[in-house]
Short mmCIF file of C-alpha atoms in Angstrom, two decimals:
data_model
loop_
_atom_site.label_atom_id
_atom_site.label_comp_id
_atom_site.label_asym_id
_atom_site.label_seq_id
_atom_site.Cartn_x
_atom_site.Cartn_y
_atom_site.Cartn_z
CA UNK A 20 26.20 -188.59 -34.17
CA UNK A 21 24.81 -189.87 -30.57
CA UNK A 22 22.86 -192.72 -29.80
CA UNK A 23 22.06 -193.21 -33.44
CA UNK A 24 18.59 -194.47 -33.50
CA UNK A 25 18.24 -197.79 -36.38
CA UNK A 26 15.33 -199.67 -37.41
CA UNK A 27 15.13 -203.44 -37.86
CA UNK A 28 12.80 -204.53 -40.37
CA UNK A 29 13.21 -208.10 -40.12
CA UNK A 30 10.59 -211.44 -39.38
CA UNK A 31 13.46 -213.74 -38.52
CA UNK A 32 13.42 -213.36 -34.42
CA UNK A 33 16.99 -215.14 -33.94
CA UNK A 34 18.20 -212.31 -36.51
CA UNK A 35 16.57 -209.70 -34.78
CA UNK A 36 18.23 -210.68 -31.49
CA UNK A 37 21.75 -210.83 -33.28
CA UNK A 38 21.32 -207.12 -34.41
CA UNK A 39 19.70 -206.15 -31.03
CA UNK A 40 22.93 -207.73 -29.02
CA UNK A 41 25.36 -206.38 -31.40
CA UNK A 42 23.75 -202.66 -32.11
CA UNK A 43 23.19 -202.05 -28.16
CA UNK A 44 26.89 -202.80 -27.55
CA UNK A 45 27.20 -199.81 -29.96
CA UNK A 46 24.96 -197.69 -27.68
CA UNK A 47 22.70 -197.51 -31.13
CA UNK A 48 18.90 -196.74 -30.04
CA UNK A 49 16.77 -199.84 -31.61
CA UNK A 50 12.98 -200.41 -33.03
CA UNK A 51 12.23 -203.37 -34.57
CA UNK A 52 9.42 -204.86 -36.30
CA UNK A 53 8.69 -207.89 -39.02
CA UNK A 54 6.12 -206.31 -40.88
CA UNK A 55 7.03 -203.60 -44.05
CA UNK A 56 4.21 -201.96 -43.60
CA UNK A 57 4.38 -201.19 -40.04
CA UNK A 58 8.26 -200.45 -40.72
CA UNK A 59 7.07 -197.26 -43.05
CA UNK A 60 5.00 -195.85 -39.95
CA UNK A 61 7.63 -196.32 -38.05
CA UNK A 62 10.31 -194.63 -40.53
CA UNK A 63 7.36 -191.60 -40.58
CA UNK A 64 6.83 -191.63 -36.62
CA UNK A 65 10.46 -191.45 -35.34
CA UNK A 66 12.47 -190.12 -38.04
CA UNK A 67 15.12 -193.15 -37.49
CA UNK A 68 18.78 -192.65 -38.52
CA UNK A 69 19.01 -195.48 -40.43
CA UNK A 70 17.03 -198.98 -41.81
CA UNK A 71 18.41 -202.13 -41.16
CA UNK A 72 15.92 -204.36 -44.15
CA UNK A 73 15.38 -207.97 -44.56
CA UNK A 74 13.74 -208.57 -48.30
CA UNK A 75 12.05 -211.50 -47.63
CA UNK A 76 9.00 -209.73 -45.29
CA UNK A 77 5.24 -211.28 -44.95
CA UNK A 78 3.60 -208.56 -45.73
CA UNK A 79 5.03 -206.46 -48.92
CA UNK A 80 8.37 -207.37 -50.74
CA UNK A 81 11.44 -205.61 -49.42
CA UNK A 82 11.94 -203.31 -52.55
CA UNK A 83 8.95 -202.69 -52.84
CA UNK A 84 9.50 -201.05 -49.32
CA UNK A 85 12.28 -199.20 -50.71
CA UNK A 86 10.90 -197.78 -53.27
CA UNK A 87 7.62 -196.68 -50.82
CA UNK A 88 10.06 -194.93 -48.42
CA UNK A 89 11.92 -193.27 -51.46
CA UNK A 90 8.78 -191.70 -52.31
CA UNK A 91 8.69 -189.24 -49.64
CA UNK A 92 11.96 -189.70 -47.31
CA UNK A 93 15.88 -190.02 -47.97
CA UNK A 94 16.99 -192.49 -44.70
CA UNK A 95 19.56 -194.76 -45.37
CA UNK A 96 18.61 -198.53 -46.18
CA UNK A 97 21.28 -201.00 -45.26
CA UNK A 98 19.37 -204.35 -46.92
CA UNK A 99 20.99 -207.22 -44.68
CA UNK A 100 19.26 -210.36 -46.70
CA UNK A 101 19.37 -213.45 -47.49
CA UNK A 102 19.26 -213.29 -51.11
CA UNK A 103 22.93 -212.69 -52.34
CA UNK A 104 21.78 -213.07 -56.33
CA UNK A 105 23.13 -210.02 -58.14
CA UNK A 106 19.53 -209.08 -59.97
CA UNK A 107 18.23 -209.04 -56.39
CA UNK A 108 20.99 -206.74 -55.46
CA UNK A 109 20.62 -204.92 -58.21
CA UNK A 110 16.77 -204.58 -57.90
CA UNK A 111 17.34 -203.41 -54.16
CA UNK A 112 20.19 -200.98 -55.39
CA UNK A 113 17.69 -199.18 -58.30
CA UNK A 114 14.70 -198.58 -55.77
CA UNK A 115 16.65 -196.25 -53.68
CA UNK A 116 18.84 -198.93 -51.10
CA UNK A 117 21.93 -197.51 -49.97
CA UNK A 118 23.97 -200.35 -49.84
CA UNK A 119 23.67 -204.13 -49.43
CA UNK A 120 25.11 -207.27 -47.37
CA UNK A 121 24.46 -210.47 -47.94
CA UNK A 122 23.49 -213.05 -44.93
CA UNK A 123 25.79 -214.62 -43.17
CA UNK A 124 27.83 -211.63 -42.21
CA UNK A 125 30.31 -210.65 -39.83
CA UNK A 126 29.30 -208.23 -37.20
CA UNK A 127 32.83 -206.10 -38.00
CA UNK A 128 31.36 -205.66 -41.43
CA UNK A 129 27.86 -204.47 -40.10
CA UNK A 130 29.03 -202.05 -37.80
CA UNK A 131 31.46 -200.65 -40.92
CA UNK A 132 29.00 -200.32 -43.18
CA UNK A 133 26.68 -198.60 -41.18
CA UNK A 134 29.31 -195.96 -40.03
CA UNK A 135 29.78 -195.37 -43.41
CA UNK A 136 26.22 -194.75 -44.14
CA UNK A 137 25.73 -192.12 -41.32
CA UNK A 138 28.90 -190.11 -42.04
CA UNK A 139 27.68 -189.91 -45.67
CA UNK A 140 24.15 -188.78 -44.11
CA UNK A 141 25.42 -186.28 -41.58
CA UNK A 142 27.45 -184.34 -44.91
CA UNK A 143 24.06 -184.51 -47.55
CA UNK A 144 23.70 -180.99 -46.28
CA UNK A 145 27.00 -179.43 -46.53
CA UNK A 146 30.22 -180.30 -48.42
CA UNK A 147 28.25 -183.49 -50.65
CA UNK A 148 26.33 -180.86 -51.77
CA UNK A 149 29.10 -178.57 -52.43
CA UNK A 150 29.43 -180.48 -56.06
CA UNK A 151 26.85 -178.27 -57.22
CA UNK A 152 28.77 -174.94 -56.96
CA UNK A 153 31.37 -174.02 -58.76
CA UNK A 154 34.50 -175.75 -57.51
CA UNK A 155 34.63 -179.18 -55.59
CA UNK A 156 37.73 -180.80 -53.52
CA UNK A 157 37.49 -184.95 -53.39
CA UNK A 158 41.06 -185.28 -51.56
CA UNK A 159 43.41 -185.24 -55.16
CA UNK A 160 40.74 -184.46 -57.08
CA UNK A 161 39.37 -180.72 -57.86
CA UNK A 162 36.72 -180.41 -60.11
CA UNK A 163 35.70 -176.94 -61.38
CA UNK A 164 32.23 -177.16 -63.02
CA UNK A 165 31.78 -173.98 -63.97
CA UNK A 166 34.79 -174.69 -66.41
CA UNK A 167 34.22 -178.36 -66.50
CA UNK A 168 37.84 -178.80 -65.34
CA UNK A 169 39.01 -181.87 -63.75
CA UNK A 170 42.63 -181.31 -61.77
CA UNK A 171 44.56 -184.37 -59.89
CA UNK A 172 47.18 -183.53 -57.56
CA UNK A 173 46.89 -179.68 -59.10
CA UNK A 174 47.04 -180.93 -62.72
CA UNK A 175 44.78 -180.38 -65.56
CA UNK A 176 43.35 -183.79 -66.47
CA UNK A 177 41.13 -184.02 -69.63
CA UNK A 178 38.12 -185.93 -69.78
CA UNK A 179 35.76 -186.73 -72.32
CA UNK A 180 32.15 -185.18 -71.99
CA UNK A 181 30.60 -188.78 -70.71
CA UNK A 182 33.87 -189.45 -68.07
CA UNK A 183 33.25 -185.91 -66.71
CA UNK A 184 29.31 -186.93 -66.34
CA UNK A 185 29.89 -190.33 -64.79
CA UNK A 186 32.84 -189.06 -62.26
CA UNK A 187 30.14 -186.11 -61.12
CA UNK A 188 27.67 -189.16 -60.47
CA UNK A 189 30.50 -190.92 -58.44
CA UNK A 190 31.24 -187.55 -56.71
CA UNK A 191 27.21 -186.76 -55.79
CA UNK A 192 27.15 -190.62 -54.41
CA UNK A 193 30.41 -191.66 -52.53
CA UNK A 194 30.41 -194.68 -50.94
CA UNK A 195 27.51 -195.35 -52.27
CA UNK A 196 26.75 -198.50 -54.64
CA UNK A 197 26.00 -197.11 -58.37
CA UNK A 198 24.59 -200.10 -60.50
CA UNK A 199 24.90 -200.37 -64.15
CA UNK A 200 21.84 -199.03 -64.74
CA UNK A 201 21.68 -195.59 -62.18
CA UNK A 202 24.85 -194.70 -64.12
CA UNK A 203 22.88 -195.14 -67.54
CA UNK A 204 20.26 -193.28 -66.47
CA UNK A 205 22.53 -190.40 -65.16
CA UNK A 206 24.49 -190.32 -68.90
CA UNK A 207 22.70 -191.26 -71.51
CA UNK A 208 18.79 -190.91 -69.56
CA UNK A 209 18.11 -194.19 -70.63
CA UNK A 210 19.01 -197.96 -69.74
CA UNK A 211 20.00 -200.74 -72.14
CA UNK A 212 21.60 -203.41 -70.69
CA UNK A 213 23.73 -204.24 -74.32
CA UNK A 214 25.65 -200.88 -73.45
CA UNK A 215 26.98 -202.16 -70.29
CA UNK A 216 30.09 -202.90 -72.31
CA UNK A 217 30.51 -199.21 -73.40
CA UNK A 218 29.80 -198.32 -69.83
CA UNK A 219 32.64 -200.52 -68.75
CA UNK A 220 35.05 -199.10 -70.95
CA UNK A 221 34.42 -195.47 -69.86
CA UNK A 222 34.39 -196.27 -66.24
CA UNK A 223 38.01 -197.94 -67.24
CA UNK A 224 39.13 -195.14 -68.50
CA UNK A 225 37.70 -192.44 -65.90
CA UNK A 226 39.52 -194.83 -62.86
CA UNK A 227 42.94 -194.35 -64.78
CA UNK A 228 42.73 -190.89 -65.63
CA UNK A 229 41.88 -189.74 -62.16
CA UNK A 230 44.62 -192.43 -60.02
CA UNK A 231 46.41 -190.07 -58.09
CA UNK A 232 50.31 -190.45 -58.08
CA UNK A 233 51.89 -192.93 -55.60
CA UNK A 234 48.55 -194.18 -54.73
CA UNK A 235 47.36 -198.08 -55.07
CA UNK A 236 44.20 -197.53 -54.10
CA UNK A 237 41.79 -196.69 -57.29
CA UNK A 238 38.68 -194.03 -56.61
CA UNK A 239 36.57 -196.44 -58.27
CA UNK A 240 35.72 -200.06 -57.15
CA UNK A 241 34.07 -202.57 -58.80
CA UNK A 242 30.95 -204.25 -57.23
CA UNK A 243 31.04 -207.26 -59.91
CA UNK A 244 27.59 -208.11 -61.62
CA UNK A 245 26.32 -204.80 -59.79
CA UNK A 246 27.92 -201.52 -60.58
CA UNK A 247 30.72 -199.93 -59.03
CA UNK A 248 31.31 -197.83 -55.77
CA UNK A 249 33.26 -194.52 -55.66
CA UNK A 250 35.40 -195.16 -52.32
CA UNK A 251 34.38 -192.16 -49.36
CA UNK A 252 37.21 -190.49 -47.85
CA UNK A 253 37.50 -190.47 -44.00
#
C-alpha cells in the first residue's frame, strides 16, 4: 500500500509531533487533529487508511468515538493511550478498536502494529473473506465448513461444536484482539462475565488441538485480563 494516509486524533501536541517525526520517516501521509469530533469529519472527508486515537480527547470520550465511526465505516483504530487499565482496554476493544498500545511505547512497536493493521485491511476483501465459502487454508490449518471439518497438517482433527465456533471467530479476525466478551457474544449470543472460566477452558483446548507438529509457536495468544489474539500469518 503507498503513502498510506493515517489520522492522529490526539490533544497532546508533544505526542502529535512524535507520531508526525516518526510516521513521515515512513513516507505515511498525516492529518491530525485534537478534537473527536472533528476527527469523524475527517475519517468521512478523506477516507484515511488508518486512526491513530488518544482516549483522553476534550471534546467526546475516545470510545465513544469508536463506536461513532463503527456505525457507518470499518477503518482501522490503533488506540495509542495513556490509560493501560485492562477495563479501558477492554471497553476500547468492544466498541469496534482494532488493537491497542499503551503510552510510553517504542516507535519499533508502532510502526509493527500498524503494518499489521493495513495488511489485515488490504485482504477484508479477498482471502479473509474466503472463510465464508466452503473450504479455508490458515497455513496448517484447513477448515471445510460445508462439512464442519477441521484438518492440521492434512489430518482430521475433531472439535467440539463451541471449539469449531470460537476457532471460525479467530479465523474471521486474525491479528486482531478478541476480548472475553466479543467471543461470548459470537458463541453463546450473550455475555456473562462468570463464564469467562468456561471460555478459558475451551480456548485451552481449541490452542492444543490445532498446534501444528514441530511448531512452538501456538495460533492462539493470550492478551491477559483482555481476550486473546489469533496470530496473522505473513
Amino acid at each position: 500500500m503507498p503513502n498510506p494516509m493515517v489520522i492522529i486524533i490526539e490533544d497532546e501536541k508533544p505526542i502529535v509531533n512524535y507520531l508526525s517525526t516518526i510516521l513521515s520517516t515512513q513516507s505515511y501521509r498525516i492529518v491530525a487533529t485534537g478534537s473527536g469530533r472533528e476527527g469523524l469529519s475527517l475519517a468521512a472527508s478523506h477516507a484515511p487508511d488508518l486512526i491513530l486515537l488518544d482516549l483522553g480527547l476534550p471534546d467526546i470520550d475516545g470510545v465513544e468515538f469508536i463506536r461513532s465511526l463503527r456505525a457507518w465505516a470499518s477503518i482501522p483504530i490503533l488506540v495509542v493511550s495513556a490509560r493501560g487499565q485492562e477495563r479501558d482496554q477492554i471497553d476500547a476493544l468492544d466498541a469496534g478498536a482494532d488493537d491497542y498500545l499503551t503510552k510510553p511505547f517504542k516507535s519499533g512497536e508502532l510502526l509493527a502494529r500498524m503494518r499489521a493493521l493495513l495488511r489485515r485491511a488490504s485482504r477484508l476483501g479477498s482471502e479473509l473473506n474466503a472463510i465464508d465459502a466452503d473450504r479455508f487454508s490458515y497455513g496448517p490449518l484447513m477448515v471445510d465448513t460445508g462439512k464442519r471439518q477441521v484438518y492440521v497438517d492434512s489430518a482430521l482433527v475433531h472439535l467440539t461444536p463451541i471449539e469449531y465456533k470460537i476457532l471460525l471467530a479467530f479465523l474471521r479476525h486474525p491479528g486482531k484482539v478478541l476480548t472475553h466478551s466479543f467471543l461470548q457474544g459470537q458463541v453463546w449470543g450473550q455475555i456473562n462475565e462468570d463464564q469467562y472460566g468456561n471460555l478459558r477452558v475451551f480456548v485451552s483446548g481449541l490452542r492444543r488441538k490445532i498446534q501444528a507438529r514441530g511448531s512452538d509457536s501456538p495460533f492462539i495468544q493470550t492478551e491477559i485480563g483482555v481476550g486473546y489474539r489469533f496470530i496473522e500469518l505473513e
